[in-house]
Short mmCIF file of C-alpha atoms in Angstrom, two decimals:
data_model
loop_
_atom_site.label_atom_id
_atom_site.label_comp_id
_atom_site.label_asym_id
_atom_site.label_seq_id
_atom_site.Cartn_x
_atom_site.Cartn_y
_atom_site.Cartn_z
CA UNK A 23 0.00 0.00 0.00
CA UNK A 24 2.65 2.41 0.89
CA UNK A 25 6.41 3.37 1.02
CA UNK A 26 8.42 5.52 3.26
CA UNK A 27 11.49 6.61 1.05
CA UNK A 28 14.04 9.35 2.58
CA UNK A 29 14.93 12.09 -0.03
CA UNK A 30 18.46 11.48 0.39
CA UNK A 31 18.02 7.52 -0.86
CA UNK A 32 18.40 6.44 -3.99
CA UNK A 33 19.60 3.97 -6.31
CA UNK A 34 21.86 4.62 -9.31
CA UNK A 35 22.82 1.10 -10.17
CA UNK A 36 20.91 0.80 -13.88
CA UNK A 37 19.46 -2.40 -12.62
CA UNK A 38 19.17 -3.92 -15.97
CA UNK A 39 17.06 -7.18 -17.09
CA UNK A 40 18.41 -10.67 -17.04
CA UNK A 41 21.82 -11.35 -15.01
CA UNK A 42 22.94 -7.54 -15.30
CA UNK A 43 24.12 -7.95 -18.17
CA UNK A 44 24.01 -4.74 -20.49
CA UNK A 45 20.82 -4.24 -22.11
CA UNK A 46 20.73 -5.30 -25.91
CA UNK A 47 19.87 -3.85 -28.88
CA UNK A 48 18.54 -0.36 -27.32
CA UNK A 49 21.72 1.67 -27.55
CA UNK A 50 20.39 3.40 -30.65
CA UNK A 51 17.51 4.87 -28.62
CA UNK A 52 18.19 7.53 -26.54
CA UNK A 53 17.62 7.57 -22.86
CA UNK A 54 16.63 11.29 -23.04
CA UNK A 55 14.78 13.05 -26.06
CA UNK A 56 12.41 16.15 -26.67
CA UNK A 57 9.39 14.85 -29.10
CA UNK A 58 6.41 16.45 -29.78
CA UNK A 59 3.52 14.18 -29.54
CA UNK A 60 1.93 14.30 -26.06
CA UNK A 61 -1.48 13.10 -26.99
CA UNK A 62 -1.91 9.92 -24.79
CA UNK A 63 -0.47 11.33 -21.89
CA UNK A 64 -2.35 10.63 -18.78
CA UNK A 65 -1.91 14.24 -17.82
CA UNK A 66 -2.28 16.08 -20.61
CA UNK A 67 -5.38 17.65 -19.46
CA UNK A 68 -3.82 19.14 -16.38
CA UNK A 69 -2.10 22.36 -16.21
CA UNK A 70 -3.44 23.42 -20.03
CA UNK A 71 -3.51 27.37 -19.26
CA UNK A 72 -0.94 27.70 -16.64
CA UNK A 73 1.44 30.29 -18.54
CA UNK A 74 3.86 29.64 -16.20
CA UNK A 75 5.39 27.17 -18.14
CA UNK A 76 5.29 28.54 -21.36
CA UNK A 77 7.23 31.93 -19.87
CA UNK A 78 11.17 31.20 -20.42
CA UNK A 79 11.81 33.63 -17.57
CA UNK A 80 9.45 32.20 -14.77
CA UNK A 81 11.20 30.12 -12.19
CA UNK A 82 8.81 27.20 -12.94
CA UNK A 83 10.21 26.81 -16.50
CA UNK A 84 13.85 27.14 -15.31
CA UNK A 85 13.66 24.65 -13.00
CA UNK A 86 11.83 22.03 -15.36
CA UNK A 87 14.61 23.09 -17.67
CA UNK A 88 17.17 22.38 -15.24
CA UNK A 89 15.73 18.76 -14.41
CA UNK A 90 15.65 17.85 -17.92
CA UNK A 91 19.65 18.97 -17.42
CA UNK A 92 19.97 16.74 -14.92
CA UNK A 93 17.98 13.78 -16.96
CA UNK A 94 19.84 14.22 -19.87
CA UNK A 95 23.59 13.89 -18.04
CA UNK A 96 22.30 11.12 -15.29
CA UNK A 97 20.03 8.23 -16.45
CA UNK A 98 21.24 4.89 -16.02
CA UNK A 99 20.70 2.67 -18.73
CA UNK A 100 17.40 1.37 -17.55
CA UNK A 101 15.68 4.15 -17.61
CA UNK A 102 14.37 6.18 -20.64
CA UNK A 103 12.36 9.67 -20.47
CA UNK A 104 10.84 11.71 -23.05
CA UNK A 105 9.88 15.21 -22.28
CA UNK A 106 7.32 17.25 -24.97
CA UNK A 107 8.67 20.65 -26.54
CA UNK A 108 4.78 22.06 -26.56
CA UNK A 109 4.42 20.69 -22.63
CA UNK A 110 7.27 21.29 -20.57
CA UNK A 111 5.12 20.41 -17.61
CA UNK A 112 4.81 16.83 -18.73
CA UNK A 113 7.21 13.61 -18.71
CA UNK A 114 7.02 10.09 -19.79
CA UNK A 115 9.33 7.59 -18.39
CA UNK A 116 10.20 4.10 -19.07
CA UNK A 117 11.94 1.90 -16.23
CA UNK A 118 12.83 -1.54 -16.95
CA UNK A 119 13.25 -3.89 -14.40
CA UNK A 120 16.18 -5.16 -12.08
CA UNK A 121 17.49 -8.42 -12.45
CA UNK A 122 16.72 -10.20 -9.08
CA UNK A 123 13.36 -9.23 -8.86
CA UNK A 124 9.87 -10.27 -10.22
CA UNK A 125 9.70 -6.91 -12.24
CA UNK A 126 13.20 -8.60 -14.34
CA UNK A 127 13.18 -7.23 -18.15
CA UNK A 128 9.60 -5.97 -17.55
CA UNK A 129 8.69 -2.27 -18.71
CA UNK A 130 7.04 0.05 -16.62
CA UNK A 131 5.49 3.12 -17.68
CA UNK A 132 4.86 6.12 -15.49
CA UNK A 133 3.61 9.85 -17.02
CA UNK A 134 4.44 12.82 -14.70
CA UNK A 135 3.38 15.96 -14.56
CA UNK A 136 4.81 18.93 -12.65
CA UNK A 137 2.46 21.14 -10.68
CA UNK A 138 2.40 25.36 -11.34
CA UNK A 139 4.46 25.89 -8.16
CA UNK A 140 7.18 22.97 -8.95
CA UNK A 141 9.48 22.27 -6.94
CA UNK A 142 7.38 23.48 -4.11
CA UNK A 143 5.22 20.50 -4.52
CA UNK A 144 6.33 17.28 -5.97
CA UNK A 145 5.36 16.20 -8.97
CA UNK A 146 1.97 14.13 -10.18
CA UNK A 147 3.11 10.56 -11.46
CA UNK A 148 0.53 8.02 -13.04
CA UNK A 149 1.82 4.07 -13.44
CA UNK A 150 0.29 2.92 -16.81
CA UNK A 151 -1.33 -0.53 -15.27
CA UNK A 152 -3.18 -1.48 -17.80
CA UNK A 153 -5.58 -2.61 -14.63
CA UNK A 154 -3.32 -4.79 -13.22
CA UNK A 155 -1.83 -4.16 -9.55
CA UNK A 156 1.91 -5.14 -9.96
CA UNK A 157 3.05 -4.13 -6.45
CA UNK A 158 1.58 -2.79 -3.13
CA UNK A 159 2.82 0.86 -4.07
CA UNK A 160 1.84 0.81 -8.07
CA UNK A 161 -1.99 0.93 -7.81
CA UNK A 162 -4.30 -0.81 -10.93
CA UNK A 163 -6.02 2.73 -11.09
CA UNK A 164 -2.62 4.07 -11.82
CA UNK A 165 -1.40 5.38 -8.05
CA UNK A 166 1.45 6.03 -6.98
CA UNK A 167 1.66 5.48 -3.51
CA UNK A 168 5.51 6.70 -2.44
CA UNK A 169 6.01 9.39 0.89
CA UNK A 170 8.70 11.18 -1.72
CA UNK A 171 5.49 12.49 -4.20
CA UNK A 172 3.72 13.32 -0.98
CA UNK A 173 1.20 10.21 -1.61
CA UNK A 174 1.83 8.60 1.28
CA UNK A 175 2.98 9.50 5.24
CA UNK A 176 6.64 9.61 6.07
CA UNK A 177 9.08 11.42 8.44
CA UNK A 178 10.42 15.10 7.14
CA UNK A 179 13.10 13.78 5.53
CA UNK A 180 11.44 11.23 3.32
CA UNK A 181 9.20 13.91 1.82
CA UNK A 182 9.61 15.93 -1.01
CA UNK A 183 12.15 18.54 -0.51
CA UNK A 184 11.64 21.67 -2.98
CA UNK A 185 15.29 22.01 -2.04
CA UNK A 186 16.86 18.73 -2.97
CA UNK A 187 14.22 16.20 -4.61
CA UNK A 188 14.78 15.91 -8.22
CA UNK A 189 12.51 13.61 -11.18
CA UNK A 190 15.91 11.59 -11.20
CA UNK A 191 15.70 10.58 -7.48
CA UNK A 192 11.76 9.77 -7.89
CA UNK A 193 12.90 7.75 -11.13
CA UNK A 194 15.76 5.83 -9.02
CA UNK A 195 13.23 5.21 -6.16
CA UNK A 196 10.78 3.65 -7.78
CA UNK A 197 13.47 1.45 -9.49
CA UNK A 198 15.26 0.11 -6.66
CA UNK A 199 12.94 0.90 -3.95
CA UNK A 200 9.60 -0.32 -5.35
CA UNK A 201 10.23 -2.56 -8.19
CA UNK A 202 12.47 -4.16 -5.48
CA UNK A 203 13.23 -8.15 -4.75
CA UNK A 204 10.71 -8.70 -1.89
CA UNK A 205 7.85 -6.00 -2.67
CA UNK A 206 5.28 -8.10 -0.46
CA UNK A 207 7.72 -6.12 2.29
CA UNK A 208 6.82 -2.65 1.24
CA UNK A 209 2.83 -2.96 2.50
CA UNK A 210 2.75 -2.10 5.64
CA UNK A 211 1.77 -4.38 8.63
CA UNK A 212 4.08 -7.12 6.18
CA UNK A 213 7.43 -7.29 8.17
CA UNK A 214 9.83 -9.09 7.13
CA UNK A 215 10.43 -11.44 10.09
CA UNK A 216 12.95 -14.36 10.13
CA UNK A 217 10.88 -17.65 9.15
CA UNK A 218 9.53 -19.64 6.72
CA UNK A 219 6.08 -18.22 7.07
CA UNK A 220 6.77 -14.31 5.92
CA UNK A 221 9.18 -15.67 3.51
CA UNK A 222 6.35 -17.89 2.08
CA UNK A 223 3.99 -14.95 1.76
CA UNK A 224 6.73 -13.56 0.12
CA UNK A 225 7.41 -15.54 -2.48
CA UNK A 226 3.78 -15.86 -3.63
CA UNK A 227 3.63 -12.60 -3.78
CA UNK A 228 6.42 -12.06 -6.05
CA UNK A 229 4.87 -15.11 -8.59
CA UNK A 230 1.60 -13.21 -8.91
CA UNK A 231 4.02 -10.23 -9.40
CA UNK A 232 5.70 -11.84 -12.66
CA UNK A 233 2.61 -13.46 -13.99
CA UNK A 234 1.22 -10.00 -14.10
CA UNK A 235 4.51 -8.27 -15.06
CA UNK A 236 3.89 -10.80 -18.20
CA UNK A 237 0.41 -9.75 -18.96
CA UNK A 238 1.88 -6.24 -18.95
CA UNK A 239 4.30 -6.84 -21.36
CA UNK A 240 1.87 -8.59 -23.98
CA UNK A 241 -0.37 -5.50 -23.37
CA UNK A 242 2.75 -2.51 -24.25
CA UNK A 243 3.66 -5.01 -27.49
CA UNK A 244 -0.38 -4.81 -28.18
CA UNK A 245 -0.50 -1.32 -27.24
CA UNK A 246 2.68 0.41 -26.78
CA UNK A 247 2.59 4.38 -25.58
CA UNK A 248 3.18 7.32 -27.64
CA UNK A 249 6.99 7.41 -28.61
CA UNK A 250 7.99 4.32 -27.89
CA UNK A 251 6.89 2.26 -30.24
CA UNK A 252 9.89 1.14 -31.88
CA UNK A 253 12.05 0.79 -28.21
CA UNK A 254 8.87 -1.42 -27.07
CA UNK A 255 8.80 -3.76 -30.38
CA UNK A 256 12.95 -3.67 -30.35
CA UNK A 257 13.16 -3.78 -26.82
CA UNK A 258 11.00 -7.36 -26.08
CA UNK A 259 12.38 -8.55 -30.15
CA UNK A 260 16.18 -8.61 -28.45
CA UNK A 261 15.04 -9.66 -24.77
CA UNK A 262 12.32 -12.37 -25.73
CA UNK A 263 14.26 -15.58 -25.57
CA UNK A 264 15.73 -14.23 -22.05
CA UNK A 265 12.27 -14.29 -20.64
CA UNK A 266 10.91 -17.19 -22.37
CA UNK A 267 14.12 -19.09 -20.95
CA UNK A 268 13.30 -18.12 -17.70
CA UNK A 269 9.41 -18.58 -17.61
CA UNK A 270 10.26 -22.25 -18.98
CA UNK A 271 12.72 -22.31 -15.71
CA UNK A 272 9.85 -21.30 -13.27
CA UNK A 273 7.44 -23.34 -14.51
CA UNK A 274 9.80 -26.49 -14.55
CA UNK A 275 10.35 -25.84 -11.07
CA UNK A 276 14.37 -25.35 -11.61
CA UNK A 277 14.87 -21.70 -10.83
CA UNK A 278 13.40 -19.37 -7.74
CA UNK A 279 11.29 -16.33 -9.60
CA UNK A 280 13.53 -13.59 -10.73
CA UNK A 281 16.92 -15.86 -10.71
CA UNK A 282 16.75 -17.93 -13.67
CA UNK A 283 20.29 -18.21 -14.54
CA UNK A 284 20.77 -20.11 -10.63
CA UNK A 285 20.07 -23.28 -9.58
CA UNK A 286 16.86 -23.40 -7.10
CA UNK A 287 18.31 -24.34 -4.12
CA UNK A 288 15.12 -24.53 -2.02
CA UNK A 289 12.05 -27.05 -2.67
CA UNK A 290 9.45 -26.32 -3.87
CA UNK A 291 10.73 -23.60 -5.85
CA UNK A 292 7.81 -22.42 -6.77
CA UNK A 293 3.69 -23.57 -5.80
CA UNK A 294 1.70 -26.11 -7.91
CA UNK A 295 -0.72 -23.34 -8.64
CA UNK A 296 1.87 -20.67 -10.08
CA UNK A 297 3.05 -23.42 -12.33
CA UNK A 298 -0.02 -24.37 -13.57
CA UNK A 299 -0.78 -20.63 -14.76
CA UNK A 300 2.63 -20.12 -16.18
CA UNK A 301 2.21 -22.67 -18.53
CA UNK A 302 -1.07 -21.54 -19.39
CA UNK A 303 0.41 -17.96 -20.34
CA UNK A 304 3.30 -19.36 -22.16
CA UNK A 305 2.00 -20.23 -25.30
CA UNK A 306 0.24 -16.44 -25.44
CA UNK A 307 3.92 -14.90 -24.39
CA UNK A 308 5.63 -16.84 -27.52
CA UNK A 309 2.84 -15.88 -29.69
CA UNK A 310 3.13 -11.85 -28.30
CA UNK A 311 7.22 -12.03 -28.67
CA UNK A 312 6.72 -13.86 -32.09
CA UNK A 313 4.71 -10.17 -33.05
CA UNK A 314 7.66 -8.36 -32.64
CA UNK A 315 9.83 -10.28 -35.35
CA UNK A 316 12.28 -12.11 -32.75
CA UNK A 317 13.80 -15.34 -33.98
CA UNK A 318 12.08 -17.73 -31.23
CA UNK A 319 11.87 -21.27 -33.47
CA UNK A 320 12.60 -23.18 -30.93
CA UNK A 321 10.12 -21.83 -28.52
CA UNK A 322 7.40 -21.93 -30.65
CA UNK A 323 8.35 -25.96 -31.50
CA UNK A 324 8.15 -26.24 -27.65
CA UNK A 325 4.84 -24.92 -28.08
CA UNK A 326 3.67 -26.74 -30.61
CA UNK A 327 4.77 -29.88 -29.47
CA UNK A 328 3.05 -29.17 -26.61
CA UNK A 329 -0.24 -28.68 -28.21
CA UNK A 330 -0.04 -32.33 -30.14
CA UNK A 331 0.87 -34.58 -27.03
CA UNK A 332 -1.57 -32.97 -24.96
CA UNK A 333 -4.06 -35.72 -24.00
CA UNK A 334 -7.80 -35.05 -23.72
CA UNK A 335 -9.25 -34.77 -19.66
CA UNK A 336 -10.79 -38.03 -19.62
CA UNK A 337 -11.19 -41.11 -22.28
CA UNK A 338 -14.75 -40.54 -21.64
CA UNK A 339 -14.62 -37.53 -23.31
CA UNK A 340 -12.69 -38.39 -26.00
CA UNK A 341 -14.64 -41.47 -26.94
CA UNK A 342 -17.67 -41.17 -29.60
CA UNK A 343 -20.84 -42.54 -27.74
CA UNK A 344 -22.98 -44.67 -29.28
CA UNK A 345 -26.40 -44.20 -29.49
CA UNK A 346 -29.38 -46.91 -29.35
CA UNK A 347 -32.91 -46.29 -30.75
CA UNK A 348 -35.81 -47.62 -32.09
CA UNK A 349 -37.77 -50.64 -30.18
CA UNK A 350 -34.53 -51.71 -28.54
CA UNK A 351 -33.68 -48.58 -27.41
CA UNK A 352 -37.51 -48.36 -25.71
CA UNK A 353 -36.71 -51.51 -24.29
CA UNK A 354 -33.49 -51.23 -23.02
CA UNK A 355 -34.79 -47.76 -21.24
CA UNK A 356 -37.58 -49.38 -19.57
CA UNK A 357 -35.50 -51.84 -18.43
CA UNK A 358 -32.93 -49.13 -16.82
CA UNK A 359 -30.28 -49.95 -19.14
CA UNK A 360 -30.14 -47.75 -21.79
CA UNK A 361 -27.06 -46.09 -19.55
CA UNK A 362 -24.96 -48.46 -19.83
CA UNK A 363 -24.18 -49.23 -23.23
CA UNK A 364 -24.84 -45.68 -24.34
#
């Protein structure tokens, strides 16, 4: 539900999907970029006649100015923005997620908006859920719920700080801080006592995290935002086989969620039920990677092989009945036996 984050905490570590290693194929995309088509952003309504931020000399515009400064010198690889030359006031960032966690070569979407008296308020930041509820702070309405945007109740200095809070800092926190290895943690009244029991809690938590992290993804190659297209469809093209490997790991029962590349060294490494509904979302996550032109032959064999051995529920089922009329059939039924040979 909610996260206390000091001001001064943050995590500059880029994160990255998969092992850590460096993210493929997305160098040619630039982490920061002015573009000029704002039209699905969340905000966009907001702030239309403030002429604040159309006024080079008001203090509003040079700070925005001066955070898109900072953007533009400090973004780790895992995180993209795009900022609109009509709209200073608005922001779209992309954050992918951290190896090590159930958010792992996910994209998440968030559209900011700064408020007329920025930076004496924090800024207005929307999660693009596409209904789904990812993590206690990341509501499926779209909620943000973090103390450093002033959405949720912290101590002075975990607040926003007109001072010394920055968009990059926000960006960073919900990276490491939210999108984080144990997120069942970050709802409060969920401490994270020694013992099985929490640490069971935890780890279903973070397996209906990545199912839905999955779902996400199929949705932004369905319907990716506004300027991103082309990162979104390159983006899950060069990382598809990563996450199909380790789906097929999870569902095997060989790998602990977000650690595919390591041997599971606990049992059951994962629940009956999780790996029942992973390899019911498979098939849809080769066909949704297959979209984006990525060379995945032997994952869709897999699948296909799949489909032909799969045996039907019962042999009762599968097996034509036979069907008795006429006067034998009249017989037979007023004799009770019709059933049985039917």
């Amino acid at each position: 539900m909610a996260l206390s984050v000091s001001s001064s905490e943050s995590r500059n570590d880029g994160g990255g999907g998969g092992g850590g290693e460096a993210i493929e194929g997305i160098d040619a995309f630039p982490r920061f970029d002015v573009v000029s088509d704002d039209s699905d952003h969340h905000f966009l309504a907001t702030n239309k006649n403030a002429g604040c931020f159309t006024n080079a000399s008001s203090g509003v515009h040079k700070k925005i100015t001066q955070e898109w400064r900072i953007l533009g010198k400090h973004l780790p690889e895992s995180i993209f923005v795009r900022v609109f030359e009509r709209r200073i006031d608005l922001l779209r960032a992309v954050i992918i997620g951290a190896a090590g966690t159930p958010y792992h070569d996910g994209l998440f979407f968030f559209d900011i908006a700064f408020p007329p008296d920025y930076p004496s308020r924090p800024p207005m930041v929307h999660y693009r859920s596409f209904g789904y509820r990812i993590n206690p702070n990341l509501y499926a309405n779209g909620k943000v719920c973090l103390s450093l945007i002033n959405t949720w109740v912290g101590k002075k200095t975990e607040k926003w700080n007109p001072k010394e809070s920055t968009v990059l800092q926000l960006l960073l926190s919900i990276q490491g801080l939210v999108l984080n290895e144990k997120p069942y943690f970050n709802e409060p009244g969920n401490v994270a006592w020694p013992g099985r029991f929490w640490e069971k809690k935890s780890a279903a938590y973070n397996e209906d995290a990545f199912l839905l992290s999955c779902r996400t993804m199929m949705l932004l190659i369905k319907r990716p935002p506004k300027n991103f297209e082309g990162f979104v469809m390159k983006y899950f093209r060069d990382r598809s086989s990563f996450i199909l490997s380790a789906c097929k790991a999870y569902k095997n029962g060989s790998a602990k969620i977000g650690y595919y590349n390591r041997q599971c060294e606990s049992s059951p490494c994962a629940s009956e039920k999780f790996k029942k509904l992973m390899k019911q979302l498979y098939p849809e996550l080769v066909g949704a990677f297959s979209r984006t032109g990525a060379s995945l032959g032997n994952f869709v064999e897999q699948v296909n092989v799949g489909k032909k051995t799969a045996t039907p529920a019962s042999e009762n089922q599968a097996r034509p009945k036979h069907k008795v009329g006429g006067v034998l059939g009249k017989l037979l039924n007023f004799l009770g036996l019709k059933k049985m040979v039917s």
